[in-house]
């Protein structure tokens, strides 16, 4: 079955960077694009961007342009999301989620279990 | 960016009730809409895609309808495991966006 396993919780100071990983299994890693989303405590869902694991191309939400970098390692079927210049408002659960249909602008299925990133001095 | 407005933001219902949640898009998105269920401390789970297609394994009491700007998620007969927060999501264009969520609580 398709599984997305994310790295563990992180605590960072303001101004630092965090790198979250998402290891995929159960399907051909390079076939499906992968998204990153986040959810602040008690808040709704926010899309951050997408990476094509095959070629590594990315599209980021304008809000995160210049602060987010998504990469992948095809040898380990893992995608990464690095967010820099962290501030308290970046405290959130970060999710990776696979696209629902190959190569399409579509929905998210399945999702990783999430990684809590806490930004605090 | 396309804005999605969900209503109500919360509702109280009893087991067996029929529940309807609405999602309105700020511009036409054809049928490019999905619905998710999220329980506390868990990742969202896909329920409906393409506005009305039921994801495999999702109970048939869940249904979706609509196109253009107005969409509906209906739970035909609310079950105890359905108490959760529901989100709509558009995939007509980037950035992909979500509605603000509807929390279904026990009456």
mmCIF file with all atom_site columns, C-alpha atoms in Angstrom:
data_model
loop_
_atom_site.group_PDB
_atom_site.id
_atom_site.type_symbol
_atom_site.label_atom_id
_atom_site.label_alt_id
_atom_site.label_comp_id
_atom_site.label_asym_id
_atom_site.label_entity_id
_atom_site.label_seq_id
_atom_site.pdbx_PDB_ins_code
_atom_site.Cartn_x
_atom_site.Cartn_y
_atom_site.Cartn_z
_atom_site.occupancy
_atom_site.B_iso_or_equiv
_atom_site.pdbx_formal_charge
_atom_site.auth_seq_id
_atom_site.auth_comp_id
_atom_site.auth_asym_id
_atom_site.auth_atom_id
_atom_site.pdbx_PDB_model_num
ATOM 1   C CA . UNK A 1 1   ? 0.000   0.000  0.000   1.00 0.00 ? 1   UNK A CA 1
ATOM 2   C CA . UNK A 1 2   ? 1.071   3.573  -0.566  1.00 0.00 ? 2   UNK A CA 1
ATOM 3   C CA . UNK A 1 3   ? 2.769   5.074  2.481   1.00 0.00 ? 3   UNK A CA 1
ATOM 4   C CA . UNK A 1 4   ? 4.312   8.448  3.204   1.00 0.00 ? 4   UNK A CA 1
ATOM 5   C CA . UNK A 1 5   ? 6.494   8.458  6.312   1.00 0.00 ? 5   UNK A CA 1
ATOM 6   C CA . UNK A 1 6   ? 7.543   11.852 7.619   1.00 0.00 ? 6   UNK A CA 1
ATOM 7   C CA . UNK A 1 7   ? 10.383  12.813 9.921   1.00 0.00 ? 7   UNK A CA 1
ATOM 8   C CA . UNK A 1 8   ? 9.878   13.627 13.565  1.00 0.00 ? 8   UNK A CA 1
ATOM 9   C CA . UNK A 1 9   ? 8.892   16.785 15.381  1.00 0.00 ? 9   UNK A CA 1
ATOM 10  C CA . UNK A 1 10  ? 11.274  19.742 15.425  1.00 0.00 ? 10  UNK A CA 1
ATOM 11  C CA . UNK A 1 11  ? 11.782  22.723 17.712  1.00 0.00 ? 11  UNK A CA 1
ATOM 12  C CA . UNK A 1 12  ? 13.564  25.686 16.159  1.00 0.00 ? 12  UNK A CA 1
ATOM 13  C CA . UNK A 1 13  ? 14.482  29.196 17.165  1.00 0.00 ? 13  UNK A CA 1
ATOM 14  C CA . UNK A 1 14  ? 13.285  32.221 15.207  1.00 0.00 ? 14  UNK A CA 1
ATOM 15  C CA . UNK A 1 15  ? 15.510  32.864 12.208  1.00 0.00 ? 15  UNK A CA 1
ATOM 16  C CA . UNK A 1 16  ? 16.595  29.247 11.893  1.00 0.00 ? 16  UNK A CA 1
ATOM 17  C CA . UNK A 1 17  ? 15.743  26.774 9.136   1.00 0.00 ? 17  UNK A CA 1
ATOM 18  C CA . UNK A 1 18  ? 13.993  23.416 9.278   1.00 0.00 ? 18  UNK A CA 1
ATOM 19  C CA . UNK A 1 19  ? 14.123  20.507 6.849   1.00 0.00 ? 19  UNK A CA 1
ATOM 20  C CA . UNK A 1 20  ? 11.318  17.961 6.899   1.00 0.00 ? 20  UNK A CA 1
ATOM 21  C CA . UNK A 1 21  ? 11.516  14.672 5.033   1.00 0.00 ? 21  UNK A CA 1
ATOM 22  C CA . UNK A 1 22  ? 8.844   12.431 3.537   1.00 0.00 ? 22  UNK A CA 1
ATOM 23  C CA . UNK A 1 23  ? 9.755   8.902  2.465   1.00 0.00 ? 23  UNK A CA 1
ATOM 24  C CA . UNK A 1 24  ? 7.429   7.288  -0.047  1.00 0.00 ? 24  UNK A CA 1
ATOM 25  C CA . UNK A 1 25  ? 6.781   3.605  -0.580  1.00 0.00 ? 25  UNK A CA 1
ATOM 26  C CA . UNK A 1 26  ? 4.287   1.336  -2.281  1.00 0.00 ? 26  UNK A CA 1
ATOM 27  C CA . UNK A 1 27  ? 4.409   2.970  -5.711  1.00 0.00 ? 27  UNK A CA 1
ATOM 28  C CA . UNK A 1 28  ? 6.864   4.245  -8.321  1.00 0.00 ? 28  UNK A CA 1
ATOM 29  C CA . UNK A 1 29  ? 8.286   7.342  -6.655  1.00 0.00 ? 29  UNK A CA 1
ATOM 30  C CA . UNK A 1 30  ? 9.075   9.274  -9.834  1.00 0.00 ? 30  UNK A CA 1
ATOM 31  C CA . UNK A 1 31  ? 5.588   8.875  -11.303 1.00 0.00 ? 31  UNK A CA 1
ATOM 32  C CA . UNK A 1 32  ? 3.565   11.070 -8.957  1.00 0.00 ? 32  UNK A CA 1
ATOM 33  C CA . UNK A 1 33  ? 4.143   14.683 -7.980  1.00 0.00 ? 33  UNK A CA 1
ATOM 34  C CA . UNK A 1 34  ? 4.324   15.440 -4.263  1.00 0.00 ? 34  UNK A CA 1
ATOM 35  C CA . UNK A 1 35  ? 2.801   18.382 -2.423  1.00 0.00 ? 35  UNK A CA 1
ATOM 36  C CA . UNK A 1 36  ? 3.656   20.076 0.859   1.00 0.00 ? 36  UNK A CA 1
ATOM 37  C CA . UNK A 1 37  ? 0.977   21.675 3.022   1.00 0.00 ? 37  UNK A CA 1
ATOM 38  C CA . UNK A 1 38  ? 0.769   22.991 6.534   1.00 0.00 ? 38  UNK A CA 1
ATOM 39  C CA . UNK A 1 39  ? -1.759  23.559 9.285   1.00 0.00 ? 39  UNK A CA 1
ATOM 40  C CA . UNK A 1 40  ? -1.189  26.019 12.116  1.00 0.00 ? 40  UNK A CA 1
ATOM 41  C CA . UNK A 1 41  ? -2.646  25.048 15.510  1.00 0.00 ? 41  UNK A CA 1
ATOM 42  C CA . UNK A 1 42  ? -6.437  25.251 15.402  1.00 0.00 ? 42  UNK A CA 1
ATOM 43  C CA . UNK A 1 43  ? -6.351  26.628 11.875  1.00 0.00 ? 43  UNK A CA 1
ATOM 44  C CA . UNK A 1 44  ? -7.134  25.468 8.346   1.00 0.00 ? 44  UNK A CA 1
ATOM 45  C CA . UNK A 1 45  ? -5.023  23.903 5.636   1.00 0.00 ? 45  UNK A CA 1
ATOM 46  C CA . UNK A 1 46  ? -2.520  25.837 3.518   1.00 0.00 ? 46  UNK A CA 1
ATOM 47  C CA . UNK A 1 47  ? -0.824  24.640 0.342   1.00 0.00 ? 47  UNK A CA 1
ATOM 48  C CA . UNK A 1 48  ? 2.894   25.420 0.143   1.00 0.00 ? 48  UNK A CA 1
ATOM 49  C CA . UNK A 1 49  ? 4.050   23.937 -3.121  1.00 0.00 ? 49  UNK A CA 1
ATOM 50  C CA . UNK A 1 50  ? 4.683   20.909 -5.303  1.00 0.00 ? 50  UNK A CA 1
ATOM 51  C CA . UNK A 1 51  ? 7.684   18.981 -6.569  1.00 0.00 ? 51  UNK A CA 1
ATOM 52  C CA . UNK A 1 52  ? 8.051   16.648 -9.510  1.00 0.00 ? 52  UNK A CA 1
ATOM 53  C CA . UNK A 1 53  ? 10.175  13.792 -8.131  1.00 0.00 ? 53  UNK A CA 1
ATOM 54  C CA . UNK A 1 54  ? 11.212  12.805 -11.635 1.00 0.00 ? 54  UNK A CA 1
ATOM 55  C CA . UNK A 1 55  ? 12.964  15.982 -12.761 1.00 0.00 ? 55  UNK A CA 1
ATOM 56  C CA . UNK A 1 56  ? 12.957  17.938 -9.519  1.00 0.00 ? 56  UNK A CA 1
ATOM 57  C CA . UNK A 1 57  ? 10.982  20.892 -10.880 1.00 0.00 ? 57  UNK A CA 1
ATOM 58  C CA . UNK A 1 58  ? 8.984   22.839 -8.325  1.00 0.00 ? 58  UNK A CA 1
ATOM 59  C CA . UNK A 1 59  ? 6.119   25.297 -8.030  1.00 0.00 ? 59  UNK A CA 1
ATOM 60  C CA . UNK A 1 60  ? 5.795   27.257 -4.812  1.00 0.00 ? 60  UNK A CA 1
ATOM 61  C CA . UNK A 1 61  ? 2.938   29.280 -3.393  1.00 0.00 ? 61  UNK A CA 1
ATOM 62  C CA . UNK A 1 62  ? 3.772   32.961 -3.676  1.00 0.00 ? 62  UNK A CA 1
ATOM 63  C CA . UNK A 1 63  ? 3.560   33.344 0.099   1.00 0.00 ? 63  UNK A CA 1
ATOM 64  C CA . UNK A 1 64  ? 6.558   31.055 0.554   1.00 0.00 ? 64  UNK A CA 1
ATOM 65  C CA . UNK A 1 65  ? 8.657   32.088 -2.455  1.00 0.00 ? 65  UNK A CA 1
ATOM 66  C CA . UNK A 1 66  ? 12.218  32.797 -1.363  1.00 0.00 ? 66  UNK A CA 1
ATOM 67  C CA . UNK A 1 67  ? 11.839  30.919 1.945   1.00 0.00 ? 67  UNK A CA 1
ATOM 68  C CA . UNK A 1 68  ? 10.927  27.395 0.893   1.00 0.00 ? 68  UNK A CA 1
ATOM 69  C CA . UNK A 1 69  ? 12.968  24.838 -1.011  1.00 0.00 ? 69  UNK A CA 1
ATOM 70  C CA . UNK A 1 70  ? 11.621  21.437 -2.042  1.00 0.00 ? 70  UNK A CA 1
ATOM 71  C CA . UNK A 1 71  ? 14.038  18.742 -3.157  1.00 0.00 ? 71  UNK A CA 1
ATOM 72  C CA . UNK A 1 72  ? 14.040  15.021 -3.695  1.00 0.00 ? 72  UNK A CA 1
ATOM 73  C CA . UNK A 1 73  ? 16.360  12.023 -3.519  1.00 0.00 ? 73  UNK A CA 1
ATOM 74  C CA . UNK A 1 74  ? 15.284  9.381  -5.990  1.00 0.00 ? 74  UNK A CA 1
ATOM 75  C CA . UNK A 1 75  ? 17.707  6.824  -4.536  1.00 0.00 ? 75  UNK A CA 1
ATOM 76  C CA . UNK A 1 76  ? 15.751  6.774  -1.281  1.00 0.00 ? 76  UNK A CA 1
ATOM 77  C CA . UNK A 1 77  ? 12.315  7.807  -2.618  1.00 0.00 ? 77  UNK A CA 1
ATOM 78  C CA . UNK A 1 78  ? 12.335  10.786 -0.294  1.00 0.00 ? 78  UNK A CA 1
ATOM 79  C CA . UNK A 1 79  ? 11.198  14.357 -0.755  1.00 0.00 ? 79  UNK A CA 1
ATOM 80  C CA . UNK A 1 80  ? 12.298  17.230 1.454   1.00 0.00 ? 80  UNK A CA 1
ATOM 81  C CA . UNK A 1 81  ? 10.859  20.595 2.386   1.00 0.00 ? 81  UNK A CA 1
ATOM 82  C CA . UNK A 1 82  ? 13.166  23.211 3.855   1.00 0.00 ? 82  UNK A CA 1
ATOM 83  C CA . UNK A 1 83  ? 11.752  26.426 5.284   1.00 0.00 ? 83  UNK A CA 1
ATOM 84  C CA . UNK A 1 84  ? 14.121  29.204 6.259   1.00 0.00 ? 84  UNK A CA 1
ATOM 85  C CA . UNK A 1 85  ? 13.961  32.403 8.302   1.00 0.00 ? 85  UNK A CA 1
ATOM 86  C CA . UNK A 1 86  ? 11.483  30.780 10.642  1.00 0.00 ? 86  UNK A CA 1
ATOM 87  C CA . UNK A 1 87  ? 9.152   32.918 12.722  1.00 0.00 ? 87  UNK A CA 1
ATOM 88  C CA . UNK A 1 88  ? 6.579   32.054 15.348  1.00 0.00 ? 88  UNK A CA 1
ATOM 89  C CA . UNK A 1 89  ? 3.816   32.093 12.746  1.00 0.00 ? 89  UNK A CA 1
ATOM 90  C CA . UNK A 1 90  ? 5.486   29.115 11.052  1.00 0.00 ? 90  UNK A CA 1
ATOM 91  C CA . UNK A 1 91  ? 4.595   26.913 14.005  1.00 0.00 ? 91  UNK A CA 1
ATOM 92  C CA . UNK A 1 92  ? 2.430   24.273 12.372  1.00 0.00 ? 92  UNK A CA 1
ATOM 93  C CA . UNK A 1 93  ? 2.031   20.658 11.368  1.00 0.00 ? 93  UNK A CA 1
ATOM 94  C CA . UNK A 1 94  ? 3.651   20.166 7.972   1.00 0.00 ? 94  UNK A CA 1
ATOM 95  C CA . UNK A 1 95  ? 2.237   17.481 5.684   1.00 0.00 ? 95  UNK A CA 1
ATOM 96  C CA . UNK A 1 96  ? 3.450   15.858 2.516   1.00 0.00 ? 96  UNK A CA 1
ATOM 97  C CA . UNK A 1 97  ? 0.694   14.548 0.279   1.00 0.00 ? 97  UNK A CA 1
ATOM 98  C CA . UNK A 1 98  ? 0.849   12.784 -3.047  1.00 0.00 ? 98  UNK A CA 1
ATOM 99  C CA . UNK A 1 99  ? -1.153  13.972 -6.017  1.00 0.00 ? 99  UNK A CA 1
ATOM 100 C CA . UNK A 1 100 ? -4.240  11.919 -6.701  1.00 0.00 ? 100 UNK A CA 1
ATOM 101 C CA . UNK A 1 101 ? -3.813  11.482 -10.456 1.00 0.00 ? 101 UNK A CA 1
ATOM 102 C CA . UNK A 1 102 ? -0.517  11.264 -12.311 1.00 0.00 ? 102 UNK A CA 1
ATOM 103 C CA . UNK A 1 103 ? 0.622   14.569 -13.704 1.00 0.00 ? 103 UNK A CA 1
ATOM 104 C CA . UNK A 1 104 ? -2.637  16.406 -13.124 1.00 0.00 ? 104 UNK A CA 1
ATOM 105 C CA . UNK A 1 105 ? -3.683  19.466 -11.201 1.00 0.00 ? 105 UNK A CA 1
ATOM 106 C CA . UNK A 1 106 ? -5.740  17.632 -8.650  1.00 0.00 ? 106 UNK A CA 1
ATOM 107 C CA . UNK A 1 107 ? -6.369  16.503 -5.104  1.00 0.00 ? 107 UNK A CA 1
ATOM 108 C CA . UNK A 1 108 ? -4.190  15.103 -2.349  1.00 0.00 ? 108 UNK A CA 1
ATOM 109 C CA . UNK A 1 109 ? -4.176  11.389 -1.622  1.00 0.00 ? 109 UNK A CA 1
ATOM 110 C CA . UNK A 1 110 ? -2.663  9.954  0.463   1.00 0.00 ? 110 UNK A CA 1
ATOM 111 C CA . UNK A 1 111 ? -1.175  12.206 3.138   1.00 0.00 ? 111 UNK A CA 1
ATOM 112 C CA . UNK A 1 112 ? 1.727   11.719 5.494   1.00 0.00 ? 112 UNK A CA 1
ATOM 113 C CA . UNK A 1 113 ? 0.970   11.757 9.213   1.00 0.00 ? 113 UNK A CA 1
ATOM 114 C CA . UNK A 1 114 ? 2.441   15.232 9.592   1.00 0.00 ? 114 UNK A CA 1
ATOM 115 C CA . UNK A 1 115 ? 5.479   16.767 11.270  1.00 0.00 ? 115 UNK A CA 1
ATOM 116 C CA . UNK A 1 116 ? 5.040   19.322 14.027  1.00 0.00 ? 116 UNK A CA 1
ATOM 117 C CA . UNK A 1 117 ? 7.451   22.221 13.726  1.00 0.00 ? 117 UNK A CA 1
ATOM 118 C CA . UNK A 1 118 ? 7.521   24.543 16.701  1.00 0.00 ? 118 UNK A CA 1
ATOM 119 C CA . UNK A 1 119 ? 9.260   27.906 16.410  1.00 0.00 ? 119 UNK A CA 1
ATOM 120 C CA . UNK A 1 120 ? 10.043  29.363 19.792  1.00 0.00 ? 120 UNK A CA 1
ATOM 121 C CA . UNK A 1 121 ? 12.796  31.337 21.427  1.00 0.00 ? 121 UNK A CA 1
ATOM 122 C CA . UNK B 2 1   ? -6.127  33.097 -5.848  1.00 0.00 ? 1   UNK B CA 1
ATOM 123 C CA . UNK B 2 2   ? -9.493  31.362 -5.797  1.00 0.00 ? 2   UNK B CA 1
ATOM 124 C CA . UNK B 2 3   ? -11.211 31.736 -2.438  1.00 0.00 ? 3   UNK B CA 1
ATOM 125 C CA . UNK B 2 4   ? -13.460 29.009 -1.067  1.00 0.00 ? 4   UNK B CA 1
ATOM 126 C CA . UNK B 2 5   ? -16.097 29.921 1.496   1.00 0.00 ? 5   UNK B CA 1
ATOM 127 C CA . UNK B 2 6   ? -17.565 27.091 3.531   1.00 0.00 ? 6   UNK B CA 1
ATOM 128 C CA . UNK B 2 7   ? -20.767 27.293 5.508   1.00 0.00 ? 7   UNK B CA 1
ATOM 129 C CA . UNK B 2 8   ? -21.573 26.794 8.210   1.00 0.00 ? 8   UNK B CA 1
ATOM 130 C CA . UNK B 2 9   ? -18.274 26.988 10.061  1.00 0.00 ? 9   UNK B CA 1
ATOM 131 C CA . UNK B 2 10  ? -19.685 24.584 12.626  1.00 0.00 ? 10  UNK B CA 1
ATOM 132 C CA . UNK B 2 11  ? -22.860 22.653 13.254  1.00 0.00 ? 11  UNK B CA 1
ATOM 133 C CA . UNK B 2 12  ? -24.354 20.396 15.889  1.00 0.00 ? 12  UNK B CA 1
ATOM 134 C CA . UNK B 2 13  ? -26.170 17.276 14.767  1.00 0.00 ? 13  UNK B CA 1
ATOM 135 C CA . UNK B 2 14  ? -27.398 13.968 16.075  1.00 0.00 ? 14  UNK B CA 1
ATOM 136 C CA . UNK B 2 15  ? -26.617 10.462 14.951  1.00 0.00 ? 15  UNK B CA 1
ATOM 137 C CA . UNK B 2 16  ? -28.911 9.647  12.047  1.00 0.00 ? 16  UNK B CA 1
ATOM 138 C CA . UNK B 2 17  ? -29.292 13.259 10.914  1.00 0.00 ? 17  UNK B CA 1
ATOM 139 C CA . UNK B 2 18  ? -28.791 14.323 7.332   1.00 0.00 ? 18  UNK B CA 1
ATOM 140 C CA . UNK B 2 19  ? -26.038 16.937 7.182   1.00 0.00 ? 19  UNK B CA 1
ATOM 141 C CA . UNK B 2 20  ? -25.256 19.348 4.356   1.00 0.00 ? 20  UNK B CA 1
ATOM 142 C CA . UNK B 2 21  ? -22.118 21.497 4.053   1.00 0.00 ? 21  UNK B CA 1
ATOM 143 C CA . UNK B 2 22  ? -21.732 24.147 1.390   1.00 0.00 ? 22  UNK B CA 1
ATOM 144 C CA . UNK B 2 23  ? -18.612 25.408 -0.375  1.00 0.00 ? 23  UNK B CA 1
ATOM 145 C CA . UNK B 2 24  ? -18.708 28.467 -2.627  1.00 0.00 ? 24  UNK B CA 1
ATOM 146 C CA . UNK B 2 25  ? -15.840 29.419 -4.951  1.00 0.00 ? 25  UNK B CA 1
ATOM 147 C CA . UNK B 2 26  ? -14.952 33.022 -5.759  1.00 0.00 ? 26  UNK B CA 1
ATOM 148 C CA . UNK B 2 27  ? -14.914 32.127 -9.454  1.00 0.00 ? 27  UNK B CA 1
ATOM 149 C CA . UNK B 2 28  ? -16.012 29.194 -11.561 1.00 0.00 ? 28  UNK B CA 1
ATOM 150 C CA . UNK B 2 29  ? -13.949 26.036 -11.090 1.00 0.00 ? 29  UNK B CA 1
ATOM 151 C CA . UNK B 2 30  ? -15.981 23.568 -13.158 1.00 0.00 ? 30  UNK B CA 1
ATOM 152 C CA . UNK B 2 31  ? -15.930 20.317 -11.140 1.00 0.00 ? 31  UNK B CA 1
ATOM 153 C CA . UNK B 2 32  ? -12.387 20.748 -9.807  1.00 0.00 ? 32  UNK B CA 1
ATOM 154 C CA . UNK B 2 33  ? -13.301 20.282 -6.156  1.00 0.00 ? 33  UNK B CA 1
ATOM 155 C CA . UNK B 2 34  ? -12.428 17.752 -3.476  1.00 0.00 ? 34  UNK B CA 1
ATOM 156 C CA . UNK B 2 35  ? -13.715 17.160 0.051   1.00 0.00 ? 35  UNK B CA 1
ATOM 157 C CA . UNK B 2 36  ? -11.700 15.920 3.029   1.00 0.00 ? 36  UNK B CA 1
ATOM 158 C CA . UNK B 2 37  ? -12.493 14.743 6.533   1.00 0.00 ? 37  UNK B CA 1
ATOM 159 C CA . UNK B 2 38  ? -10.072 15.505 9.348   1.00 0.00 ? 38  UNK B CA 1
ATOM 160 C CA . UNK B 2 39  ? -10.215 14.155 12.885  1.00 0.00 ? 39  UNK B CA 1
ATOM 161 C CA . UNK B 2 40  ? -8.215  15.712 15.752  1.00 0.00 ? 40  UNK B CA 1
ATOM 162 C CA . UNK B 2 41  ? -4.509  14.922 15.555  1.00 0.00 ? 41  UNK B CA 1
ATOM 163 C CA . UNK B 2 42  ? -4.867  13.151 12.219  1.00 0.00 ? 42  UNK B CA 1
ATOM 164 C CA . UNK B 2 43  ? -4.099  13.996 8.617   1.00 0.00 ? 43  UNK B CA 1
ATOM 165 C CA . UNK B 2 44  ? -7.015  14.844 6.319   1.00 0.00 ? 44  UNK B CA 1
ATOM 166 C CA . UNK B 2 45  ? -8.634  11.969 4.470   1.00 0.00 ? 45  UNK B CA 1
ATOM 167 C CA . UNK B 2 46  ? -9.979  12.276 0.931   1.00 0.00 ? 46  UNK B CA 1
ATOM 168 C CA . UNK B 2 47  ? -13.732 11.681 0.655   1.00 0.00 ? 47  UNK B CA 1
ATOM 169 C CA . UNK B 2 48  ? -14.835 13.099 -2.689  1.00 0.00 ? 48  UNK B CA 1
ATOM 170 C CA . UNK B 2 49  ? -12.980 14.234 -5.804  1.00 0.00 ? 49  UNK B CA 1
ATOM 171 C CA . UNK B 2 50  ? -14.138 15.824 -9.059  1.00 0.00 ? 50  UNK B CA 1
ATOM 172 C CA . UNK B 2 51  ? -16.997 17.321 -7.007  1.00 0.00 ? 51  UNK B CA 1
ATOM 173 C CA . UNK B 2 52  ? -19.057 14.132 -6.924  1.00 0.00 ? 52  UNK B CA 1
ATOM 174 C CA . UNK B 2 53  ? -16.838 11.052 -7.245  1.00 0.00 ? 53  UNK B CA 1
ATOM 175 C CA . UNK B 2 54  ? -16.656 8.940  -4.107  1.00 0.00 ? 54  UNK B CA 1
ATOM 176 C CA . UNK B 2 55  ? -13.163 7.849  -3.135  1.00 0.00 ? 55  UNK B CA 1
ATOM 177 C CA . UNK B 2 56  ? -12.722 4.096  -2.880  1.00 0.00 ? 56  UNK B CA 1
ATOM 178 C CA . UNK B 2 57  ? -13.513 2.792  0.587   1.00 0.00 ? 57  UNK B CA 1
ATOM 179 C CA . UNK B 2 58  ? -15.537 5.847  1.660   1.00 0.00 ? 58  UNK B CA 1
ATOM 180 C CA . UNK B 2 59  ? -19.053 4.972  2.887   1.00 0.00 ? 59  UNK B CA 1
ATOM 181 C CA . UNK B 2 60  ? -21.865 5.666  0.451   1.00 0.00 ? 60  UNK B CA 1
ATOM 182 C CA . UNK B 2 61  ? -23.619 7.949  2.962   1.00 0.00 ? 61  UNK B CA 1
ATOM 183 C CA . UNK B 2 62  ? -21.153 10.613 1.800   1.00 0.00 ? 62  UNK B CA 1
ATOM 184 C CA . UNK B 2 63  ? -22.001 12.363 -1.452  1.00 0.00 ? 63  UNK B CA 1
ATOM 185 C CA . UNK B 2 64  ? -20.927 15.485 -3.284  1.00 0.00 ? 64  UNK B CA 1
ATOM 186 C CA . UNK B 2 65  ? -22.612 17.657 -5.855  1.00 0.00 ? 65  UNK B CA 1
ATOM 187 C CA . UNK B 2 66  ? -22.260 20.926 -7.693  1.00 0.00 ? 66  UNK B CA 1
ATOM 188 C CA . UNK B 2 67  ? -20.227 22.604 -10.397 1.00 0.00 ? 67  UNK B CA 1
ATOM 189 C CA . UNK B 2 68  ? -19.106 26.089 -11.271 1.00 0.00 ? 68  UNK B CA 1
ATOM 190 C CA . UNK B 2 69  ? -19.128 28.035 -8.014  1.00 0.00 ? 69  UNK B CA 1
ATOM 191 C CA . UNK B 2 70  ? -21.503 26.169 -5.687  1.00 0.00 ? 70  UNK B CA 1
ATOM 192 C CA . UNK B 2 71  ? -20.820 22.774 -4.160  1.00 0.00 ? 71  UNK B CA 1
ATOM 193 C CA . UNK B 2 72  ? -22.336 20.583 -1.466  1.00 0.00 ? 72  UNK B CA 1
ATOM 194 C CA . UNK B 2 73  ? -21.131 17.732 0.700   1.00 0.00 ? 73  UNK B CA 1
ATOM 195 C CA . UNK B 2 74  ? -23.961 15.656 2.147   1.00 0.00 ? 74  UNK B CA 1
ATOM 196 C CA . UNK B 2 75  ? -23.786 13.007 4.839   1.00 0.00 ? 75  UNK B CA 1
ATOM 197 C CA . UNK B 2 76  ? -26.924 10.980 4.393   1.00 0.00 ? 76  UNK B CA 1
ATOM 198 C CA . UNK B 2 77  ? -27.227 9.558  7.911   1.00 0.00 ? 77  UNK B CA 1
ATOM 199 C CA . UNK B 2 78  ? -24.657 10.829 10.383  1.00 0.00 ? 78  UNK B CA 1
ATOM 200 C CA . UNK B 2 79  ? -22.715 8.130  12.202  1.00 0.00 ? 79  UNK B CA 1
ATOM 201 C CA . UNK B 2 80  ? -20.662 8.490  15.409  1.00 0.00 ? 80  UNK B CA 1
ATOM 202 C CA . UNK B 2 81  ? -17.408 8.233  13.453  1.00 0.00 ? 81  UNK B CA 1
ATOM 203 C CA . UNK B 2 82  ? -18.414 11.175 11.222  1.00 0.00 ? 82  UNK B CA 1
ATOM 204 C CA . UNK B 2 83  ? -17.931 13.813 13.894  1.00 0.00 ? 83  UNK B CA 1
ATOM 205 C CA . UNK B 2 84  ? -14.947 15.686 12.476  1.00 0.00 ? 84  UNK B CA 1
ATOM 206 C CA . UNK B 2 85  ? -13.937 18.758 10.494  1.00 0.00 ? 85  UNK B CA 1
ATOM 207 C CA . UNK B 2 86  ? -14.598 18.837 6.769   1.00 0.00 ? 86  UNK B CA 1
ATOM 208 C CA . UNK B 2 87  ? -12.688 20.870 4.176   1.00 0.00 ? 87  UNK B CA 1
ATOM 209 C CA . UNK B 2 88  ? -13.275 21.598 0.523   1.00 0.00 ? 88  UNK B CA 1
ATOM 210 C CA . UNK B 2 89  ? -10.313 22.147 -1.832  1.00 0.00 ? 89  UNK B CA 1
ATOM 211 C CA . UNK B 2 90  ? -10.167 23.500 -5.379  1.00 0.00 ? 90  UNK B CA 1
ATOM 212 C CA . UNK B 2 91  ? -7.755  22.232 -7.989  1.00 0.00 ? 91  UNK B CA 1
ATOM 213 C CA . UNK B 2 92  ? -8.809  24.432 -10.890 1.00 0.00 ? 92  UNK B CA 1
ATOM 214 C CA . UNK B 2 93  ? -5.669  26.552 -10.667 1.00 0.00 ? 93  UNK B CA 1
ATOM 215 C CA . UNK B 2 94  ? -2.625  27.342 -8.569  1.00 0.00 ? 94  UNK B CA 1
ATOM 216 C CA . UNK B 2 95  ? -2.375  28.174 -5.769  1.00 0.00 ? 95  UNK B CA 1
ATOM 217 C CA . UNK B 2 96  ? -4.430  25.220 -4.581  1.00 0.00 ? 96  UNK B CA 1
ATOM 218 C CA . UNK B 2 97  ? -6.726  26.504 -1.876  1.00 0.00 ? 97  UNK B CA 1
ATOM 219 C CA . UNK B 2 98  ? -9.043  25.209 0.843   1.00 0.00 ? 98  UNK B CA 1
ATOM 220 C CA . UNK B 2 99  ? -12.211 26.352 2.467   1.00 0.00 ? 99  UNK B CA 1
ATOM 221 C CA . UNK B 2 100 ? -12.046 27.360 6.099   1.00 0.00 ? 100 UNK B CA 1
ATOM 222 C CA . UNK B 2 101 ? -13.537 24.117 7.353   1.00 0.00 ? 101 UNK B CA 1
ATOM 223 C CA . UNK B 2 102 ? -16.800 22.957 8.906   1.00 0.00 ? 102 UNK B CA 1
ATOM 224 C CA . UNK B 2 103 ? -16.729 21.237 12.271  1.00 0.00 ? 103 UNK B CA 1
ATOM 225 C CA . UNK B 2 104 ? -19.515 18.718 12.822  1.00 0.00 ? 104 UNK B CA 1
ATOM 226 C CA . UNK B 2 105 ? -20.177 18.293 16.541  1.00 0.00 ? 105 UNK B CA 1
ATOM 227 C CA . UNK B 2 106 ? -22.402 15.980 18.535  1.00 0.00 ? 106 UNK B CA 1
ATOM 228 C CA . UNK B 2 107 ? -25.714 17.501 19.565  1.00 0.00 ? 107 UNK B CA 1
#
